[in-house]
Each structure stands twice: as C-alpha cells, then as structure tokens.
PDB file of C-alpha atoms and ligand atoms in Angstrom:
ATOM      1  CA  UNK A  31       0.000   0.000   0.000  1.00 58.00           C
ATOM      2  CA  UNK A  32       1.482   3.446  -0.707  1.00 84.00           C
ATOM      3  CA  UNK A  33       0.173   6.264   1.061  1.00 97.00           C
ATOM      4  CA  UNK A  34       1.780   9.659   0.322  1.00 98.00           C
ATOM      5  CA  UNK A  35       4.131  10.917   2.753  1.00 98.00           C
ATOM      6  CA  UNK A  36       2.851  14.043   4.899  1.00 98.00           C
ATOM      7  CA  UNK A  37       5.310  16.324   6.574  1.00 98.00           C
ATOM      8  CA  UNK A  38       3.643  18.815   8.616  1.00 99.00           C
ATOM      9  CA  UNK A  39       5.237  21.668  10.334  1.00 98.00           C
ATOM     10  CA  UNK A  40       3.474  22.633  13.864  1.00 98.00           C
ATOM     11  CA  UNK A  41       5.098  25.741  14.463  1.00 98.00           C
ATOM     12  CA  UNK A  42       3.474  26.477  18.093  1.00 98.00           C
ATOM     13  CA  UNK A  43       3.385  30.035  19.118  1.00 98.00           C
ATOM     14  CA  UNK A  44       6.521  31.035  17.653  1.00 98.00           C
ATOM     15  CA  UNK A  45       7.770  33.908  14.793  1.00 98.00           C
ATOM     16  CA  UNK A  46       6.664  37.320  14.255  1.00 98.00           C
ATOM     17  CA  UNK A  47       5.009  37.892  11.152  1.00 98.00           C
ATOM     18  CA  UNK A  48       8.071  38.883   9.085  1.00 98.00           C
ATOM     19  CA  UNK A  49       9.716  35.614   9.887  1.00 98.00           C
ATOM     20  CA  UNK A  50       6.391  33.854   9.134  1.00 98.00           C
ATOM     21  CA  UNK A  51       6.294  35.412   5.501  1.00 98.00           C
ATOM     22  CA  UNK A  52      10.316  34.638   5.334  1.00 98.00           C
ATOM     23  CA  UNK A  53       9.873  31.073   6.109  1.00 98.00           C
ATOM     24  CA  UNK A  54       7.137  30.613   4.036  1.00 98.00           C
ATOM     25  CA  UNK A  55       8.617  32.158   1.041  1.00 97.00           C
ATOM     26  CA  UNK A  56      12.015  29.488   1.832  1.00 97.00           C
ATOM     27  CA  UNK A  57       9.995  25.939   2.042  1.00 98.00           C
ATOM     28  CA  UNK A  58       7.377  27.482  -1.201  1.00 97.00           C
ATOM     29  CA  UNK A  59      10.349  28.155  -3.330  1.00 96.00           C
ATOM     30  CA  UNK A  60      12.192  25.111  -1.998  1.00 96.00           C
ATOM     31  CA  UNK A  61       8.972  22.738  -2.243  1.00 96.00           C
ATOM     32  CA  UNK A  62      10.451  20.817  -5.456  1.00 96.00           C
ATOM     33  CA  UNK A  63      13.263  19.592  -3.306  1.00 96.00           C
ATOM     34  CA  UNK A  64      10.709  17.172  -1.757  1.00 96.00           C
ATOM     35  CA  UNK A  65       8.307  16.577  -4.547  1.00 96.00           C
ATOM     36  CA  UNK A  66       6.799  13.244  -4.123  1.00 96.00           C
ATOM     37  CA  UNK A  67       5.632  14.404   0.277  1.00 98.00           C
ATOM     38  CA  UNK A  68       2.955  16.433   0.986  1.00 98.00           C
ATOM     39  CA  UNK A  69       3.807  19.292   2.738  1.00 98.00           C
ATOM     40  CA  UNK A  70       1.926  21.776   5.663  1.00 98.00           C
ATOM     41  CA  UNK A  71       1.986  24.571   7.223  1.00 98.00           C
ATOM     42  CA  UNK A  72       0.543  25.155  10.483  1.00 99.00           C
ATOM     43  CA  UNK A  73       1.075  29.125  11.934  1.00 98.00           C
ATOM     44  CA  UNK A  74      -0.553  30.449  14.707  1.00 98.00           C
ATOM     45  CA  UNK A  75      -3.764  31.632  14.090  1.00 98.00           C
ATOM     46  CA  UNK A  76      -3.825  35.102  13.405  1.00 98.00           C
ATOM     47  CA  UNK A  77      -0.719  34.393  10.671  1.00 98.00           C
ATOM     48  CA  UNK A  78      -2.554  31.719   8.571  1.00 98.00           C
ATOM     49  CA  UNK A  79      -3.896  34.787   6.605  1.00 98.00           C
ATOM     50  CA  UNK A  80      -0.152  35.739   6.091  1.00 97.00           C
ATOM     51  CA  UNK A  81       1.304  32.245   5.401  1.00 98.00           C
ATOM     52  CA  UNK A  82      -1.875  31.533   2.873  1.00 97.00           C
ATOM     53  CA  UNK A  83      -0.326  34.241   1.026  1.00 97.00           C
ATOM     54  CA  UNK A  84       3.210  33.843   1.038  1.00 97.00           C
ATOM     55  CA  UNK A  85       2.394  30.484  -0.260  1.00 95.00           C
ATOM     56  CA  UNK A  86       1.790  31.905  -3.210  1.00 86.00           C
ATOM     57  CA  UNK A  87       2.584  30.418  -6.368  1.00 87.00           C
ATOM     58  CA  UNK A  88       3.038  27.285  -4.242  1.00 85.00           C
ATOM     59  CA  UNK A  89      -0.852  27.801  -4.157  1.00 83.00           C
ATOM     60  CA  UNK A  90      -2.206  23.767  -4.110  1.00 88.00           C
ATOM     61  CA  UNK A  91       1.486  22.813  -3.297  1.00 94.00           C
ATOM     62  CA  UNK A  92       1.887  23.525   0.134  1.00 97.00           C
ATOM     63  CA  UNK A  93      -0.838  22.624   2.175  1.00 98.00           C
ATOM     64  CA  UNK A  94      -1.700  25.072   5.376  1.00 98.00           C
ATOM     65  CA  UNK A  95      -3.400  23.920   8.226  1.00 98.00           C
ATOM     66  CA  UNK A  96      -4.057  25.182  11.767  1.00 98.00           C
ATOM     67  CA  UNK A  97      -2.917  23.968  15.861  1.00 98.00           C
ATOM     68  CA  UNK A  98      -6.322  24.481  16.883  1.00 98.00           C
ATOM     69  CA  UNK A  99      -9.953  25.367  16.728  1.00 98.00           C
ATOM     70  CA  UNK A 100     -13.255  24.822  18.551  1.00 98.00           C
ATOM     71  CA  UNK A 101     -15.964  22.979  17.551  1.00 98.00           C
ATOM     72  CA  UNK A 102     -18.716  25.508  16.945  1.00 98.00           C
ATOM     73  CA  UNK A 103     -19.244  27.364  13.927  1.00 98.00           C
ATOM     74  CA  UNK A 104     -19.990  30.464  15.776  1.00 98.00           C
ATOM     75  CA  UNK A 105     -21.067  31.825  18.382  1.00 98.00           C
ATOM     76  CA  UNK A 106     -20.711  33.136  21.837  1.00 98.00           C
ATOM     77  CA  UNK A 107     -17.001  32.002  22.116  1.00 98.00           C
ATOM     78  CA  UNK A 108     -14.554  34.885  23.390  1.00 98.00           C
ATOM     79  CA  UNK A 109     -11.117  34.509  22.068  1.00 98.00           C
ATOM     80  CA  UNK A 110     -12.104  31.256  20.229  1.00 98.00           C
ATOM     81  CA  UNK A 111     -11.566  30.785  16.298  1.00 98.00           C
ATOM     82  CA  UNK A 112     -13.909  28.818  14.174  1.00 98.00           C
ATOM     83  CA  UNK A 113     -13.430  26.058  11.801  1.00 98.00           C
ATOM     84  CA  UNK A 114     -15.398  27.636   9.014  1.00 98.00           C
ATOM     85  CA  UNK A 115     -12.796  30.592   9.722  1.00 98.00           C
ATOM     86  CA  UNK A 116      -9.926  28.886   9.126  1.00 98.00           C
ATOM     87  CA  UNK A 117     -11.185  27.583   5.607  1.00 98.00           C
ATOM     88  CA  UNK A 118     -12.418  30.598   5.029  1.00 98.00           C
ATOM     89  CA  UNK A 119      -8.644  31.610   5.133  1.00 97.00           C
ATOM     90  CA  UNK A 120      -7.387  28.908   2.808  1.00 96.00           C
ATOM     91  CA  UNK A 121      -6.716  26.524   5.785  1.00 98.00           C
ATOM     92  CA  UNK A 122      -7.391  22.702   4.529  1.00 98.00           C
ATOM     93  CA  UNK A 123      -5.763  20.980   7.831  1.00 98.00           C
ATOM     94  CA  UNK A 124      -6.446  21.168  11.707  1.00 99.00           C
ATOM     95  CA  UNK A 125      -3.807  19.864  14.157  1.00 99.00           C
ATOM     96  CA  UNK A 126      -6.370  18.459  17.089  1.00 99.00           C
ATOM     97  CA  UNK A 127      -5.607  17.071  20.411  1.00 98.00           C
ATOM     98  CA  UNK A 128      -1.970  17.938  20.280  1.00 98.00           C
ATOM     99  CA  UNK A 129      -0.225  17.037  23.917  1.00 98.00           C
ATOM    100  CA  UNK A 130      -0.294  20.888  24.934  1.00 98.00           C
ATOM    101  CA  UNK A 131      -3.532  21.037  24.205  1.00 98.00           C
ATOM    102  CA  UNK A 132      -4.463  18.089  26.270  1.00 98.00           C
ATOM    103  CA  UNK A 133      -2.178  18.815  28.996  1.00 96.00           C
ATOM    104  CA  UNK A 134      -1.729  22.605  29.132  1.00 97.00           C
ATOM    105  CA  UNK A 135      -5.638  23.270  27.945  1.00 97.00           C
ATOM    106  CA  UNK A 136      -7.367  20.325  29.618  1.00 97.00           C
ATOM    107  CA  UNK A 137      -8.685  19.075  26.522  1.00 98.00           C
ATOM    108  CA  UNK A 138     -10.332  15.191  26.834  1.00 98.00           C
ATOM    109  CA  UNK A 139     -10.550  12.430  24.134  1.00 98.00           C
ATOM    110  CA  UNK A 140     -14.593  13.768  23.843  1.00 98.00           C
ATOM    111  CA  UNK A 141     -13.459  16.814  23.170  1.00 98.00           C
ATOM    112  CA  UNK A 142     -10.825  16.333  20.628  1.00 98.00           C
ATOM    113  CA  UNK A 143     -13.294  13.657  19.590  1.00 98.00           C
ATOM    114  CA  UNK A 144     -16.119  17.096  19.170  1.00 98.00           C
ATOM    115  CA  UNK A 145     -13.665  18.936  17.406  1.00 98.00           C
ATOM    116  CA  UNK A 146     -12.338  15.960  14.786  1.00 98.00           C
ATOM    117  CA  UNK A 147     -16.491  15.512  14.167  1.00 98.00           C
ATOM    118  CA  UNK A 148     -16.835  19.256  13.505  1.00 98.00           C
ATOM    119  CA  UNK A 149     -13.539  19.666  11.653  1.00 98.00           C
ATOM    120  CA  UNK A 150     -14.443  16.988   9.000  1.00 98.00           C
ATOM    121  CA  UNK A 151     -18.492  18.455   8.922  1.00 98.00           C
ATOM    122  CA  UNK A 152     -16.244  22.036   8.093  1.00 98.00           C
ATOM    123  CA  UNK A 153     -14.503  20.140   5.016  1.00 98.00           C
ATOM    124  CA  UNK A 154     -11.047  20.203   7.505  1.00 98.00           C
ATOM    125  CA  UNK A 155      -8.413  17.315   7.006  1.00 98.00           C
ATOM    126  CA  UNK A 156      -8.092  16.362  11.163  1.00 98.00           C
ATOM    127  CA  UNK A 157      -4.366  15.698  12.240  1.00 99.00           C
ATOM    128  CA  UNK A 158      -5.306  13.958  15.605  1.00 99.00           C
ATOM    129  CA  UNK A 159      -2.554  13.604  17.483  1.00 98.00           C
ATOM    130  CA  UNK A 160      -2.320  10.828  20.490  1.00 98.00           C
ATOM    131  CA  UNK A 161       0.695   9.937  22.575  1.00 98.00           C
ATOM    132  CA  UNK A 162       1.917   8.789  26.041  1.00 98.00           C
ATOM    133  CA  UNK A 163       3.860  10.046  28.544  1.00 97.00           C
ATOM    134  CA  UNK A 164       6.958   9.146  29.775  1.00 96.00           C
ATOM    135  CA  UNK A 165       5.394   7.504  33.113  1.00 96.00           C
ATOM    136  CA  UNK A 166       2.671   5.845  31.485  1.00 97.00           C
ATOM    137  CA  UNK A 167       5.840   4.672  29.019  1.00 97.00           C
ATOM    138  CA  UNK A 168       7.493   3.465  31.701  1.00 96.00           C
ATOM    139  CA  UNK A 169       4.649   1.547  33.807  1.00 97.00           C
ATOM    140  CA  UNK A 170       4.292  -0.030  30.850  1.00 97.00           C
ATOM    141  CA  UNK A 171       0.797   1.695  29.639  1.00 98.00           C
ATOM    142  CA  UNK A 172       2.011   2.537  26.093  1.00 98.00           C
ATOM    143  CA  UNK A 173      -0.477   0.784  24.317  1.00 98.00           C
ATOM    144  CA  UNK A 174      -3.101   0.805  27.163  1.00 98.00           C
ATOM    145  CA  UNK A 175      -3.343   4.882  27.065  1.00 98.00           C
ATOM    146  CA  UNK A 176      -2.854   5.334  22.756  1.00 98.00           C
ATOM    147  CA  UNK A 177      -5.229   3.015  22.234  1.00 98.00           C
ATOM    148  CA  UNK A 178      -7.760   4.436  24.507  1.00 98.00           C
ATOM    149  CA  UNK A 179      -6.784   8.345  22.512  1.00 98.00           C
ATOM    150  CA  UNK A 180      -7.439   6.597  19.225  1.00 98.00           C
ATOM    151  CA  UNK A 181     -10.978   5.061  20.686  1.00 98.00           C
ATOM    152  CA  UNK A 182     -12.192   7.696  22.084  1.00 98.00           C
ATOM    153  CA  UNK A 183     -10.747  10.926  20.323  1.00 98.00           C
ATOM    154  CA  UNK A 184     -12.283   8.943  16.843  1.00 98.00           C
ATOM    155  CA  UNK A 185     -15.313   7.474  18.365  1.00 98.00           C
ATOM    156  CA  UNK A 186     -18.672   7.529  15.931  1.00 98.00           C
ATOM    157  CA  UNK A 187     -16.933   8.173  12.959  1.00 98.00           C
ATOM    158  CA  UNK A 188     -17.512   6.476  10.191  1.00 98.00           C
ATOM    159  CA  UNK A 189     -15.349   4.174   7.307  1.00 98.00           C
ATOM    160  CA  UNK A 190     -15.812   7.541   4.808  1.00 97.00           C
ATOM    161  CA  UNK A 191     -14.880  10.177   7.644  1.00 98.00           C
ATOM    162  CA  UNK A 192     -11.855   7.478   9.025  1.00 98.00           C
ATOM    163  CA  UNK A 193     -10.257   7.492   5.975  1.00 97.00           C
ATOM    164  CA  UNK A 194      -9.980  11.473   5.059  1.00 98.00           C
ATOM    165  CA  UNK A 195      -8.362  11.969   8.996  1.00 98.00           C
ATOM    166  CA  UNK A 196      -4.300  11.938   9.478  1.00 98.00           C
ATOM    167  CA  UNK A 197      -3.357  10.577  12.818  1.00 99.00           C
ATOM    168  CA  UNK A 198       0.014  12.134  14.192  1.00 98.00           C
ATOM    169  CA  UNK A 199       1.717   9.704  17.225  1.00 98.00           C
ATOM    170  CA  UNK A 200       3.499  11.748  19.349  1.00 98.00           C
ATOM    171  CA  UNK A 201       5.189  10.003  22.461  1.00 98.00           C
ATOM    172  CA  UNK A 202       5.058  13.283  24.877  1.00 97.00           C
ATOM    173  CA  UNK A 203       8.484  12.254  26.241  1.00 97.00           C
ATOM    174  CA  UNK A 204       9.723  12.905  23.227  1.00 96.00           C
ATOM    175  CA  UNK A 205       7.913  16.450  21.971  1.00 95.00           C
ATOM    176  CA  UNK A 206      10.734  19.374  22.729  1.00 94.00           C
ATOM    177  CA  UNK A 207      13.145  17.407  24.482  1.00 94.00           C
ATOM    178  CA  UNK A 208      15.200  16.294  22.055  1.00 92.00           C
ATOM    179  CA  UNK A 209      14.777  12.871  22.801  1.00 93.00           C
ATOM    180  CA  UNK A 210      13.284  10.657  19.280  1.00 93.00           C
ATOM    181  CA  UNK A 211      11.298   7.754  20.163  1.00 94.00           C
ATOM    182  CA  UNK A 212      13.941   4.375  18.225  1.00 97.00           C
ATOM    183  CA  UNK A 213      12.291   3.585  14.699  1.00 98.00           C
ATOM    184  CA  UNK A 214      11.305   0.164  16.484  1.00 98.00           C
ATOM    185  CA  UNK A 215       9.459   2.058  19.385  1.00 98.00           C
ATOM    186  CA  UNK A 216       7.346   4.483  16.416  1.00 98.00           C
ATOM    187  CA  UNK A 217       6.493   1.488  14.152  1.00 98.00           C
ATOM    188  CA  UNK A 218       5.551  -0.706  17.375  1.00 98.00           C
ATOM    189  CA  UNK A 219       2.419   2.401  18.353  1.00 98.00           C
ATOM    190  CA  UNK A 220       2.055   3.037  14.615  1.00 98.00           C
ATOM    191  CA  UNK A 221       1.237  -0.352  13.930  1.00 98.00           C
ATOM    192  CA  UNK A 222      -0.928  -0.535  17.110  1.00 98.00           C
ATOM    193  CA  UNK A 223      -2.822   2.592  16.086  1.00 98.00           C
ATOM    194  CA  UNK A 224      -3.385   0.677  12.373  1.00 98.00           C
ATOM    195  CA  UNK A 225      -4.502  -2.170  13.540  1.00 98.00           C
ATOM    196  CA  UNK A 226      -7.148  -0.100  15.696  1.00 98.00           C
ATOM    197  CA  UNK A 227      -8.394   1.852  12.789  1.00 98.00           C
ATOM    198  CA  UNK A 228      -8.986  -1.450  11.202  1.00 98.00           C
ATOM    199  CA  UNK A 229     -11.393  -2.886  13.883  1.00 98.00           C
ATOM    200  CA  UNK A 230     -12.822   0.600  13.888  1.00 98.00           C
ATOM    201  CA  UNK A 231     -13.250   0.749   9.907  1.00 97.00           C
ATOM    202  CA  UNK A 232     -11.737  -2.080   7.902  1.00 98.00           C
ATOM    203  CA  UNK A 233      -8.386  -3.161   7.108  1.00 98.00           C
ATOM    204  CA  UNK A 234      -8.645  -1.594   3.527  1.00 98.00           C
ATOM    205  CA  UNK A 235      -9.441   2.010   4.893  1.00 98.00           C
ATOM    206  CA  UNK A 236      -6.700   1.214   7.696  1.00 98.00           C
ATOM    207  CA  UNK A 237      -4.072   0.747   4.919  1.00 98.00           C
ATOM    208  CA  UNK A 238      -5.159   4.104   3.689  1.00 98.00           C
ATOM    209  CA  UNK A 239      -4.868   6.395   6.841  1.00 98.00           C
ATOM    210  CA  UNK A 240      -1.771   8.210   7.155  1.00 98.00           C
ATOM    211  CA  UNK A 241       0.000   7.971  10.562  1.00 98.00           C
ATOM    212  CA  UNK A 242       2.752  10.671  11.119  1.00 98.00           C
ATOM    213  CA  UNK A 243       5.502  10.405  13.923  1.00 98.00           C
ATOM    214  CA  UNK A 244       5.996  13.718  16.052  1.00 98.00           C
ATOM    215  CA  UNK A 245       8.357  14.157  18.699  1.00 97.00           C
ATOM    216  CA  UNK A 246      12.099  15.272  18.225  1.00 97.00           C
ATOM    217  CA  UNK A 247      12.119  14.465  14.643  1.00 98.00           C
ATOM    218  CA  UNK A 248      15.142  16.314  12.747  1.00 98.00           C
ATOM    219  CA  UNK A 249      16.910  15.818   9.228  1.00 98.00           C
ATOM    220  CA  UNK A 250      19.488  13.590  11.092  1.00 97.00           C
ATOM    221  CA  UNK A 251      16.713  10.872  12.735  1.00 97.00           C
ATOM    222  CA  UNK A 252      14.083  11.488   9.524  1.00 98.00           C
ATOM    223  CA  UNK A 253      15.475   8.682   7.463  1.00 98.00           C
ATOM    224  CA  UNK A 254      15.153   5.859   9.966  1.00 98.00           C
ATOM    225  CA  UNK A 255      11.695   6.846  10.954  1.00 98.00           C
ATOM    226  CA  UNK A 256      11.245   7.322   7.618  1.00 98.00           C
ATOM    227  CA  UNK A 257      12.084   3.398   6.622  1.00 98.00           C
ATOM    228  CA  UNK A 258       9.445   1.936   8.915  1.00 98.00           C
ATOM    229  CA  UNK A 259       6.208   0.830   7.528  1.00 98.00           C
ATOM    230  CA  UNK A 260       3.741   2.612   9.205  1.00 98.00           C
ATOM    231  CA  UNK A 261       5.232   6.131   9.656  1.00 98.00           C
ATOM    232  CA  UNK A 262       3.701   7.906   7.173  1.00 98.00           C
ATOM    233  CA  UNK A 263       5.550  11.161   7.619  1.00 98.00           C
ATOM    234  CA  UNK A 264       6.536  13.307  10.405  1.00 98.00           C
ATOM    235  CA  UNK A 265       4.655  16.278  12.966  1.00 98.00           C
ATOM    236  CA  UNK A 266       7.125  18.465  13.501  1.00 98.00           C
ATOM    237  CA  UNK A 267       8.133  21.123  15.654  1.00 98.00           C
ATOM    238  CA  UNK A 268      10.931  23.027  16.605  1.00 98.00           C
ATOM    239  CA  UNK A 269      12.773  21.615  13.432  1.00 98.00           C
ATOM    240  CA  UNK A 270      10.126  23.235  10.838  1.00 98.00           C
ATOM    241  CA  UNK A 271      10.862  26.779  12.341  1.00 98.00           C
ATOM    242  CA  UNK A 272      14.073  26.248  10.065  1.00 98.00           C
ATOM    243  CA  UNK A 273      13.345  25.600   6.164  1.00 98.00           C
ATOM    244  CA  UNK A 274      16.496  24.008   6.114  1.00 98.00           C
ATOM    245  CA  UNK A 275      15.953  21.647   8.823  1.00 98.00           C
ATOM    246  CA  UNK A 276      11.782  21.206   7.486  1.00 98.00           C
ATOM    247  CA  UNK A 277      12.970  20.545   3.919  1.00 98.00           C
ATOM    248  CA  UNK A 278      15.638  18.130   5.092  1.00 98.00           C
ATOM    249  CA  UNK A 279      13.073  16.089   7.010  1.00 98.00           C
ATOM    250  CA  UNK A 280      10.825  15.961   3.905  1.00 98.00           C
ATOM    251  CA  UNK A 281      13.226  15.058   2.069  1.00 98.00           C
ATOM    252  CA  UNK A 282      14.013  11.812   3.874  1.00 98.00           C
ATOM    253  CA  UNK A 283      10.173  10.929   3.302  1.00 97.00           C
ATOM    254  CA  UNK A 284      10.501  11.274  -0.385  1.00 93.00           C
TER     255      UNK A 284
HETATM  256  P1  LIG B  76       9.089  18.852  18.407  1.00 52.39           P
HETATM  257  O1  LIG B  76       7.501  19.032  18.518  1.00 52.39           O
HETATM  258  O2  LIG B  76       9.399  18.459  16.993  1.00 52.39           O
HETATM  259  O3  LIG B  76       9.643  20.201  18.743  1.00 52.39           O
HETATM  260  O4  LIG B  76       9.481  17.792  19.386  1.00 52.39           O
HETATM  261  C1  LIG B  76       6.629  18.162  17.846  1.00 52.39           C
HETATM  262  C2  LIG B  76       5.202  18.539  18.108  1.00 52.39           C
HETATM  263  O5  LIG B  76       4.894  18.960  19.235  1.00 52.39           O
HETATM  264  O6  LIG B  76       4.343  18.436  17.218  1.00 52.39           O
END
C-alpha cells in the first residue's frame, strides 16, 4: 500500500510575522526539493492569513493547516476561532488534540473527539494527534493509554470520515526534548494505532490512513523513521521553524 508521505510543520506560538512570511517564502520556493511528500503549514492563528499568502505560487502545493480550533461554527465564544474561519482563510488541515492542548488546555478524548467531528463536517483534514507520557511509558501503559486516545478521540466516525483523517503519534516524552522515540518504538504504536483503525473501519481504509511520527524528529533521525512501515511522515516542531531543517526532514520521506 502506498500512502503519500505528509510532513507537517506545527510551528506552536513562535515567529513574528516577518519571519512567518520569510519562512514561508524558503519551504514554497524550496517545495520541489521534496516533490513526491505532501507538505503543511501550520502558523498560529492570526498568521494563517499571512502564510496563505506567502504560499503563493506554491498555491495547491503547500498545504496550510491550523494547531487548533473549537468545535462551533460560531457563536458566543470569546477569544475562540472557528473552523469555518480557518477555511475561510485557505486553511485545509487542523492539528487536534496535540499534547499541549491536552495537557496545558485540559482538553479530553470527547473533546478532541467534538472537534475531529466538527472539523471533517467544516470540510477540515483532522491531524489527531495521540501519545503517552513518559510515566505511562514506563509503567508499561504505552499501548493501554494510545489506544484508549485513538478510541475515544475517533469514536462515531464512520469508514468515509476514518479514511480522510491523518493521525500524528506523538510520544510526549519525546515532543521538545530532544529525545526521538527508536524507529522500532514508532512502528511498534504506529502499527498498534493501524490495527485499531482497522477494527474501527476495515483493514482496507486502515491501509489508507496516514499515521505521522511527532516528537524530536530532525533531518538527522528522519530517514530511519522514515524506513518503517507505518510512519507515514513526520509532525514536527521546533525543526520546521528552520526551512532548512523542514525541507531536510521531507526530504528523507521522499
Ligand atoms: P518537536 O515538537 O518536533 O519540537 O518535538 C513536535 C510537536 O509537538 O508536534
């Protein structure tokens, strides 16, 4: 089964707007250097406006995508964005459920489980990120806690709306620290969170889903991640605040 790569840059709440434009105009002139993977862009908010446009003749190219949303389409919602916003904007992705979001914001499976719902219903691609920690890791809850995320953050959706999602693993040991879960320990949770999609769709859509590893990923640890079966490309963080560093890790997806 071949599933085109997808290399997503999360860049958090980082950059000024300047440096957003700058960066964007480096990976959109740069994008031929990794041709064959998908690639997206995923500002802060208020600079997905910017980054739509710096895009430019990358336009269809380079995908852009946002770290958040909630799951109403509007309303009474103080300092909240909307997913018909973002696509208003250009936006075709939505990073959901991301570890800082869970942890920092409180956010629960049934509420990343809300969002993914509304996201798709808004005509958003869903990245839904799941992960342990490094406690659970080490009482040996790996696959107790993902697969628990995966249930209940993609409960009730169907084959159709299974297949259009991207699922990002992201080990929260390993987010900003520096420290890359082994290729062995990605493709062990990747193939865990596969086999889950399968009972929850069939193995056919499964084989479809793209699962992308996040968590310390650089140009120098890309290419082993990038040989394992069921890594389907890469979430990445502080590395895709660099076009250097971002092109180099979708490179060793091509
Ligand atoms: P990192 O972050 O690449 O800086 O570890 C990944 C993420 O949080 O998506």
């Amino acid at each position: 089964m071949s599933r085109k790569k997808i290399v997503a840059g999360n860049w958090k709440m980082n950059l000024d707007r300047a440096k957003a434009k700058e960066l964007t105009a480096a990976v959109a002139a740069r994008r031929g250097e990794a041709a064959a993977v998908e690639l997206v862009l995923c500002p802060p908010a208020l600079y997905v406006e910017t980054v739509g446009a710096a895009i430019a003749g990358a336009k269809g190219t380079v995908g852009l995508g946002a770290q958040n949303m909630h799951d109403k389409a509007s309303g009474a919602f103080t300092g909240e964005v909307a997913p018909p916003m973002l696509v208003d904007l250009g936006c075709q992705y939505v990073i959901l459920g991301h570890s800082e979001r869970r942890t920092l914001f409180g956010e629960t499976d049934a509420a990343v489980n809300v969002k993914t719902k509304a996201a798709l219903a808004a005509g958003l691609v869903p990245i839904v990120c799941v992960g342990e920690t490094l406690e659970e890791r080490e009482a040996g809850r790996t696959a107790a806690v993902v697969t628990g995320q995966v249930q209940g953050s993609l409960a009730g959706l169907s084959p159709a709306e299974l297949e259009k999602i991207v699922v990002a693993y992201e080990p929260v040991w390993a987010i900003g620290t520096g420290k890359v879960a082994t290729p062995e320990q990605a493709q062990e949770v990747h193939a865990l969170i596969r086999g889950l999609l399968a009972k929850l769709s069939s193995p056919e859509i499964a084989a479809r889903v793209r699962i992308q590893y996040g968590g310390s990923v650089k140009p120098d640890n890309a290419a082993d991640l990038a040989r394992q079966p069921d890594i389907d490309g890469a979430l990445v963080g502080g590395a895709s605040l660099k076009a250097d560093d971002f092109l180099g890790i979708a490179k060793a997806f091509g």
